[in-house]
């Protein structure tokens, strides 16, 4: 028996484990409905604003700050 993985495999009727560690909360699953048209409109608006202010951003040299947020990890 692996002592490090016992907590993951515990029985819900194990009263000692429930007393010591509490019961695991059941994950709530919500049906998320995404309005993709609204999302694409928002992305288009953001990209339009970025292209509008890009010359100003280049002048004040905010590129390192922006590239940090846009950097893929």
PDB file of N, CA and C in Angstrom:
ATOM      1  N   UNK A   1       0.841  -1.181   0.000  1.00  0.00           N
ATOM      2  CA  UNK A   1       0.000   0.000   0.000  1.00  0.00           C
ATOM      3  C   UNK A   1       0.880   1.235   0.000  1.00  0.00           C
ATOM      4  N   UNK A   2       0.606   2.137  -0.893  1.00  0.00           N
ATOM      5  CA  UNK A   2       1.373   3.367  -1.021  1.00  0.00           C
ATOM      6  C   UNK A   2       0.851   4.387  -0.014  1.00  0.00           C
ATOM      7  N   UNK A   3       1.692   4.757   0.947  1.00  0.00           N
ATOM      8  CA  UNK A   3       1.218   5.656   2.007  1.00  0.00           C
ATOM      9  C   UNK A   3       1.006   7.076   1.504  1.00  0.00           C
ATOM     10  N   UNK A   4       1.614   7.442   0.385  1.00  0.00           N
ATOM     11  CA  UNK A   4       1.479   8.807  -0.114  1.00  0.00           C
ATOM     12  C   UNK A   4       0.194   9.008  -0.901  1.00  0.00           C
ATOM     13  N   UNK A   5      -0.411   7.951  -1.409  1.00  0.00           N
ATOM     14  CA  UNK A   5      -1.620   8.069  -2.218  1.00  0.00           C
ATOM     15  C   UNK A   5      -2.867   7.568  -1.496  1.00  0.00           C
ATOM     16  N   UNK A   6      -2.745   7.267  -0.222  1.00  0.00           N
ATOM     17  CA  UNK A   6      -3.900   6.764   0.508  1.00  0.00           C
ATOM     18  C   UNK A   6      -5.017   7.788   0.591  1.00  0.00           C
ATOM     19  N   UNK A   7      -4.664   9.060   0.731  1.00  0.00           N
ATOM     20  CA  UNK A   7      -5.676  10.090   0.913  1.00  0.00           C
ATOM     21  C   UNK A   7      -6.543  10.242  -0.340  1.00  0.00           C
ATOM     22  N   UNK A   8      -5.997   9.982  -1.509  1.00  0.00           N
ATOM     23  CA  UNK A   8      -6.758  10.102  -2.742  1.00  0.00           C
ATOM     24  C   UNK A   8      -7.758   8.971  -2.901  1.00  0.00           C
ATOM     25  N   UNK A   9      -7.433   7.815  -2.325  1.00  0.00           N
ATOM     26  CA  UNK A   9      -8.251   6.628  -2.530  1.00  0.00           C
ATOM     27  C   UNK A   9      -9.133   6.301  -1.337  1.00  0.00           C
ATOM     28  N   UNK A  10      -9.348   7.253  -0.464  1.00  0.00           N
ATOM     29  CA  UNK A  10     -10.088   6.904   0.743  1.00  0.00           C
ATOM     30  C   UNK A  10     -11.570   6.687   0.457  1.00  0.00           C
ATOM     31  N   UNK A  11     -12.132   5.865   1.265  1.00  0.00           N
ATOM     32  CA  UNK A  11     -13.522   5.485   1.163  1.00  0.00           C
ATOM     33  C   UNK A  11     -14.397   6.594   1.754  1.00  0.00           C
ATOM     34  N   UNK A  12     -15.480   6.990   1.097  1.00  0.00           N
ATOM     35  CA  UNK A  12     -16.328   8.040   1.665  1.00  0.00           C
ATOM     36  C   UNK A  12     -16.990   7.626   2.978  1.00  0.00           C
ATOM     37  N   UNK A  13     -17.057   6.318   3.259  1.00  0.00           N
ATOM     38  CA  UNK A  13     -17.644   5.841   4.509  1.00  0.00           C
ATOM     39  C   UNK A  13     -16.606   5.676   5.614  1.00  0.00           C
ATOM     40  N   UNK A  14     -15.366   6.074   5.377  1.00  0.00           N
ATOM     41  CA  UNK A  14     -14.311   5.978   6.367  1.00  0.00           C
ATOM     42  C   UNK A  14     -14.461   7.149   7.348  1.00  0.00           C
ATOM     43  N   UNK A  15     -15.050   6.867   8.505  1.00  0.00           N
ATOM     44  CA  UNK A  15     -15.391   7.924   9.459  1.00  0.00           C
ATOM     45  C   UNK A  15     -14.153   8.591  10.047  1.00  0.00           C
ATOM     46  N   UNK A  16     -13.085   7.831  10.263  1.00  0.00           N
ATOM     47  CA  UNK A  16     -11.864   8.419  10.824  1.00  0.00           C
ATOM     48  C   UNK A  16     -11.259   9.433   9.857  1.00  0.00           C
ATOM     49  N   UNK A  17     -11.151   9.068   8.585  1.00  0.00           N
ATOM     50  CA  UNK A  17     -10.584   9.988   7.598  1.00  0.00           C
ATOM     51  C   UNK A  17     -11.464  11.214   7.424  1.00  0.00           C
ATOM     52  N   UNK A  18     -12.779  11.019   7.453  1.00  0.00           N
ATOM     53  CA  UNK A  18     -13.677  12.162   7.338  1.00  0.00           C
ATOM     54  C   UNK A  18     -13.534  13.094   8.538  1.00  0.00           C
ATOM     55  N   UNK A  19     -13.309  12.540   9.717  1.00  0.00           N
ATOM     56  CA  UNK A  19     -13.139  13.351  10.913  1.00  0.00           C
ATOM     57  C   UNK A  19     -11.814  14.094  10.870  1.00  0.00           C
ATOM     58  N   UNK A  20     -10.748  13.412  10.457  1.00  0.00           N
ATOM     59  CA  UNK A  20      -9.421  14.027  10.470  1.00  0.00           C
ATOM     60  C   UNK A  20      -9.199  15.001   9.316  1.00  0.00           C
ATOM     61  N   UNK A  21      -9.653  14.646   8.137  1.00  0.00           N
ATOM     62  CA  UNK A  21      -9.332  15.431   6.949  1.00  0.00           C
ATOM     63  C   UNK A  21     -10.530  16.121   6.324  1.00  0.00           C
ATOM     64  N   UNK A  22     -11.710  15.849   6.796  1.00  0.00           N
ATOM     65  CA  UNK A  22     -12.906  16.445   6.215  1.00  0.00           C
ATOM     66  C   UNK A  22     -13.313  15.718   4.951  1.00  0.00           C
ATOM     67  N   UNK A  23     -14.504  15.988   4.521  1.00  0.00           N
ATOM     68  CA  UNK A  23     -14.995  15.352   3.302  1.00  0.00           C
ATOM     69  C   UNK A  23     -14.556  16.164   2.098  1.00  0.00           C
ATOM     70  N   UNK A  24     -14.297  15.460   1.033  1.00  0.00           N
ATOM     71  CA  UNK A  24     -13.940  16.145  -0.205  1.00  0.00           C
ATOM     72  C   UNK A  24     -15.212  16.736  -0.800  1.00  0.00           C
ATOM     73  N   UNK A  25     -15.094  17.977  -1.210  1.00  0.00           N
ATOM     74  CA  UNK A  25     -16.238  18.635  -1.827  1.00  0.00           C
ATOM     75  C   UNK A  25     -16.455  18.074  -3.226  1.00  0.00           C
ATOM     76  N   UNK A  26     -17.695  17.865  -3.556  1.00  0.00           N
ATOM     77  CA  UNK A  26     -18.023  17.412  -4.898  1.00  0.00           C
ATOM     78  C   UNK A  26     -17.813  18.584  -5.847  1.00  0.00           C
ATOM     79  N   UNK A  27     -17.071  18.395  -6.909  1.00  0.00           N
ATOM     80  CA  UNK A  27     -16.871  19.503  -7.851  1.00  0.00           C
ATOM     81  C   UNK A  27     -18.179  19.856  -8.554  1.00  0.00           C
ATOM     82  N   UNK A  28     -18.495  21.135  -8.517  1.00  0.00           N
ATOM     83  CA  UNK A  28     -19.707  21.585  -9.178  1.00  0.00           C
ATOM     84  C   UNK A  28     -19.417  21.812 -10.648  1.00  0.00           C
ATOM     85  N   UNK A  29     -20.236  21.254 -11.476  1.00  0.00           N
ATOM     86  CA  UNK A  29     -20.055  21.419 -12.904  1.00  0.00           C
ATOM     87  C   UNK A  29     -21.146  22.337 -13.422  1.00  0.00           C
ATOM     88  N   UNK A  30     -20.698  23.440 -13.964  1.00  0.00           N
ATOM     89  CA  UNK A  30     -21.635  24.388 -14.526  1.00  0.00           C
ATOM     90  C   UNK A  30     -21.580  24.290 -16.041  1.00  0.00           C
ATOM     91  N   UNK A  31     -22.719  24.415 -16.641  1.00  0.00           N
ATOM     92  CA  UNK A  31     -22.764  24.447 -18.095  1.00  0.00           C
ATOM     93  C   UNK A  31     -22.446  25.870 -18.524  1.00  0.00           C
ATOM     94  N   UNK A  32     -21.234  26.049 -19.013  1.00  0.00           N
ATOM     95  CA  UNK A  32     -20.838  27.390 -19.437  1.00  0.00           C
ATOM     96  C   UNK A  32     -21.217  27.563 -20.898  1.00  0.00           C
ATOM     97  N   UNK A  33     -21.976  28.586 -21.131  1.00  0.00           N
ATOM     98  CA  UNK A  33     -22.381  28.894 -22.496  1.00  0.00           C
ATOM     99  C   UNK A  33     -21.642  30.151 -22.909  1.00  0.00           C
ATOM    100  N   UNK A  34     -20.806  30.006 -23.905  1.00  0.00           N
ATOM    101  CA  UNK A  34     -19.979  31.113 -24.372  1.00  0.00           C
ATOM    102  C   UNK A  34     -20.589  31.649 -25.657  1.00  0.00           C
ATOM    103  N   UNK A  35     -20.786  32.953 -25.680  1.00  0.00           N
ATOM    104  CA  UNK A  35     -21.262  33.602 -26.892  1.00  0.00           C
ATOM    105  C   UNK A  35     -20.037  33.949 -27.734  1.00  0.00           C
ATOM    106  N   UNK A  36     -19.730  33.091 -28.700  1.00  0.00           N
ATOM    107  CA  UNK A  36     -18.516  33.240 -29.485  1.00  0.00           C
ATOM    108  C   UNK A  36     -18.543  34.484 -30.372  1.00  0.00           C
ATOM    109  N   UNK A  37     -19.721  34.877 -30.817  1.00  0.00           N
ATOM    110  CA  UNK A  37     -19.804  36.090 -31.631  1.00  0.00           C
ATOM    111  C   UNK A  37     -19.423  37.315 -30.798  1.00  0.00           C
ATOM    112  N   UNK A  38     -19.911  37.385 -29.572  1.00  0.00           N
ATOM    113  CA  UNK A  38     -19.564  38.498 -28.682  1.00  0.00           C
ATOM    114  C   UNK A  38     -18.075  38.455 -28.340  1.00  0.00           C
ATOM    115  N   UNK A  39     -17.554  37.267 -28.120  1.00  0.00           N
ATOM    116  CA  UNK A  39     -16.131  37.119 -27.829  1.00  0.00           C
ATOM    117  C   UNK A  39     -15.278  37.615 -28.990  1.00  0.00           C
ATOM    118  N   UNK A  40     -15.634  37.238 -30.204  1.00  0.00           N
ATOM    119  CA  UNK A  40     -14.869  37.671 -31.375  1.00  0.00           C
ATOM    120  C   UNK A  40     -14.987  39.178 -31.591  1.00  0.00           C
ATOM    121  N   UNK A  41     -16.149  39.752 -31.287  1.00  0.00           N
ATOM    122  CA  UNK A  41     -16.300  41.205 -31.387  1.00  0.00           C
ATOM    123  C   UNK A  41     -15.388  41.906 -30.384  1.00  0.00           C
ATOM    124  N   UNK A  42     -15.294  41.361 -29.181  1.00  0.00           N
ATOM    125  CA  UNK A  42     -14.422  41.955 -28.164  1.00  0.00           C
ATOM    126  C   UNK A  42     -12.953  41.843 -28.561  1.00  0.00           C
ATOM    127  N   UNK A  43     -12.575  40.711 -29.125  1.00  0.00           N
ATOM    128  CA  UNK A  43     -11.193  40.539 -29.580  1.00  0.00           C
ATOM    129  C   UNK A  43     -10.891  41.509 -30.711  1.00  0.00           C
ATOM    130  N   UNK A  44     -11.837  41.661 -31.631  1.00  0.00           N
ATOM    131  CA  UNK A  44     -11.653  42.592 -32.744  1.00  0.00           C
ATOM    132  C   UNK A  44     -11.512  44.029 -32.240  1.00  0.00           C
ATOM    133  N   UNK A  45     -12.310  44.390 -31.239  1.00  0.00           N
ATOM    134  CA  UNK A  45     -12.219  45.732 -30.657  1.00  0.00           C
ATOM    135  C   UNK A  45     -10.864  45.942 -29.999  1.00  0.00           C
ATOM    136  N   UNK A  46     -10.395  44.955 -29.241  1.00  0.00           N
ATOM    137  CA  UNK A  46      -9.089  45.077 -28.586  1.00  0.00           C
ATOM    138  C   UNK A  46      -7.956  45.187 -29.597  1.00  0.00           C
ATOM    139  N   UNK A  47      -8.015  44.391 -30.647  1.00  0.00           N
ATOM    140  CA  UNK A  47      -6.960  44.453 -31.661  1.00  0.00           C
ATOM    141  C   UNK A  47      -7.003  45.781 -32.413  1.00  0.00           C
ATOM    142  N   UNK A  48      -8.204  46.301 -32.644  1.00  0.00           N
ATOM    143  CA  UNK A  48      -8.322  47.604 -33.282  1.00  0.00           C
ATOM    144  C   UNK A  48      -7.745  48.705 -32.420  1.00  0.00           C
ATOM    145  N   UNK A  49      -8.028  48.656 -31.123  1.00  0.00           N
ATOM    146  CA  UNK A  49      -7.469  49.654 -30.207  1.00  0.00           C
ATOM    147  C   UNK A  49      -5.954  49.536 -30.129  1.00  0.00           C
ATOM    148  N   UNK A  50      -5.458  48.311 -30.137  1.00  0.00           N
ATOM    149  CA  UNK A  50      -4.007  48.122 -30.085  1.00  0.00           C
ATOM    150  C   UNK A  50      -3.340  48.705 -31.322  1.00  0.00           C
ATOM    151  N   UNK A  51      -3.926  48.419 -32.485  1.00  0.00           N
ATOM    152  CA  UNK A  51      -3.315  48.950 -33.714  1.00  0.00           C
ATOM    153  C   UNK A  51      -3.435  50.465 -33.777  1.00  0.00           C
ATOM    154  N   UNK A  52      -4.476  51.022 -33.168  1.00  0.00           N
ATOM    155  CA  UNK A  52      -4.638  52.468 -33.149  1.00  0.00           C
ATOM    156  C   UNK A  52      -3.576  53.127 -32.264  1.00  0.00           C
ATOM    157  N   UNK A  53      -3.272  52.501 -31.131  1.00  0.00           N
ATOM    158  CA  UNK A  53      -2.326  53.098 -30.186  1.00  0.00           C
ATOM    159  C   UNK A  53      -0.903  52.553 -30.332  1.00  0.00           C
ATOM    160  N   UNK A  54      -0.672  51.702 -31.311  1.00  0.00           N
ATOM    161  CA  UNK A  54       0.649  51.116 -31.498  1.00  0.00           C
ATOM    162  C   UNK A  54       1.750  52.149 -31.722  1.00  0.00           C
ATOM    163  N   UNK A  55       1.535  53.203 -32.530  1.00  0.00           N
ATOM    164  CA  UNK A  55       2.603  54.204 -32.680  1.00  0.00           C
ATOM    165  C   UNK A  55       2.964  54.891 -31.358  1.00  0.00           C
ATOM    166  N   UNK A  56       1.964  55.157 -30.533  1.00  0.00           N
ATOM    167  CA  UNK A  56       2.223  55.786 -29.233  1.00  0.00           C
ATOM    168  C   UNK A  56       2.987  54.831 -28.328  1.00  0.00           C
ATOM    169  N   UNK A  57       2.601  53.578 -28.366  1.00  0.00           N
ATOM    170  CA  UNK A  57       3.284  52.586 -27.546  1.00  0.00           C
ATOM    171  C   UNK A  57       4.739  52.450 -27.977  1.00  0.00           C
ATOM    172  N   UNK A  58       4.978  52.503 -29.284  1.00  0.00           N
ATOM    173  CA  UNK A  58       6.356  52.429 -29.778  1.00  0.00           C
ATOM    174  C   UNK A  58       7.171  53.642 -29.343  1.00  0.00           C
ATOM    175  N   UNK A  59       6.535  54.819 -29.310  1.00  0.00           N
ATOM    176  CA  UNK A  59       7.252  56.032 -28.924  1.00  0.00           C
ATOM    177  C   UNK A  59       7.670  56.012 -27.458  1.00  0.00           C
ATOM    178  N   UNK A  60       6.778  55.506 -26.584  1.00  0.00           N
ATOM    179  CA  UNK A  60       7.126  55.516 -25.157  1.00  0.00           C
ATOM    180  C   UNK A  60       7.784  54.217 -24.715  1.00  0.00           C
ATOM    181  N   UNK A  61       8.028  53.331 -25.668  1.00  0.00           N
ATOM    182  CA  UNK A  61       8.781  52.091 -25.441  1.00  0.00           C
ATOM    183  C   UNK A  61       8.152  51.203 -24.357  1.00  0.00           C
ATOM    184  N   UNK A  62       6.883  50.865 -24.565  1.00  0.00           N
ATOM    185  CA  UNK A  62       6.203  49.920 -23.678  1.00  0.00           C
ATOM    186  C   UNK A  62       6.271  48.491 -24.210  1.00  0.00           C
ATOM    187  N   UNK A  63       7.022  48.289 -25.258  1.00  0.00           N
ATOM    188  CA  UNK A  63       7.099  46.957 -25.859  1.00  0.00           C
ATOM    189  C   UNK A  63       7.573  45.870 -24.890  1.00  0.00           C
ATOM    190  N   UNK A  64       8.570  46.117 -24.034  1.00  0.00           N
ATOM    191  CA  UNK A  64       8.952  45.047 -23.092  1.00  0.00           C
ATOM    192  C   UNK A  64       7.813  44.670 -22.141  1.00  0.00           C
ATOM    193  N   UNK A  65       7.039  45.659 -21.710  1.00  0.00           N
ATOM    194  CA  UNK A  65       5.924  45.381 -20.809  1.00  0.00           C
ATOM    195  C   UNK A  65       4.837  44.590 -21.524  1.00  0.00           C
ATOM    196  N   UNK A  66       4.505  44.997 -22.737  1.00  0.00           N
ATOM    197  CA  UNK A  66       3.464  44.307 -23.496  1.00  0.00           C
ATOM    198  C   UNK A  66       3.921  42.906 -23.911  1.00  0.00           C
ATOM    199  N   UNK A  67       5.170  42.791 -24.295  1.00  0.00           N
ATOM    200  CA  UNK A  67       5.666  41.469 -24.709  1.00  0.00           C
ATOM    201  C   UNK A  67       5.702  40.497 -23.533  1.00  0.00           C
ATOM    202  N   UNK A  68       5.850  41.018 -22.340  1.00  0.00           N
ATOM    203  CA  UNK A  68       5.816  40.157 -21.159  1.00  0.00           C
ATOM    204  C   UNK A  68       4.429  39.550 -20.986  1.00  0.00           C
ATOM    205  N   UNK A  69       3.375  40.321 -21.267  1.00  0.00           N
ATOM    206  CA  UNK A  69       2.015  39.805 -21.152  1.00  0.00           C
ATOM    207  C   UNK A  69       1.644  38.902 -22.310  1.00  0.00           C
ATOM    208  N   UNK A  70       2.193  39.167 -23.486  1.00  0.00           N
ATOM    209  CA  UNK A  70       1.860  38.380 -24.661  1.00  0.00           C
ATOM    210  C   UNK A  70       2.759  37.170 -24.844  1.00  0.00           C
ATOM    211  N   UNK A  71       3.785  37.070 -24.003  1.00  0.00           N
ATOM    212  CA  UNK A  71       4.764  35.991 -24.132  1.00  0.00           C
ATOM    213  C   UNK A  71       4.106  34.634 -23.878  1.00  0.00           C
ATOM    214  N   UNK A  72       4.371  33.708 -24.761  1.00  0.00           N
ATOM    215  CA  UNK A  72       3.852  32.347 -24.574  1.00  0.00           C
ATOM    216  C   UNK A  72       4.830  31.577 -23.694  1.00  0.00           C
ATOM    217  N   UNK A  73       4.279  30.865 -22.743  1.00  0.00           N
ATOM    218  CA  UNK A  73       5.142  30.088 -21.828  1.00  0.00           C
ATOM    219  C   UNK A  73       4.995  28.631 -22.102  1.00  0.00           C
TER     220      UNK A  73
END
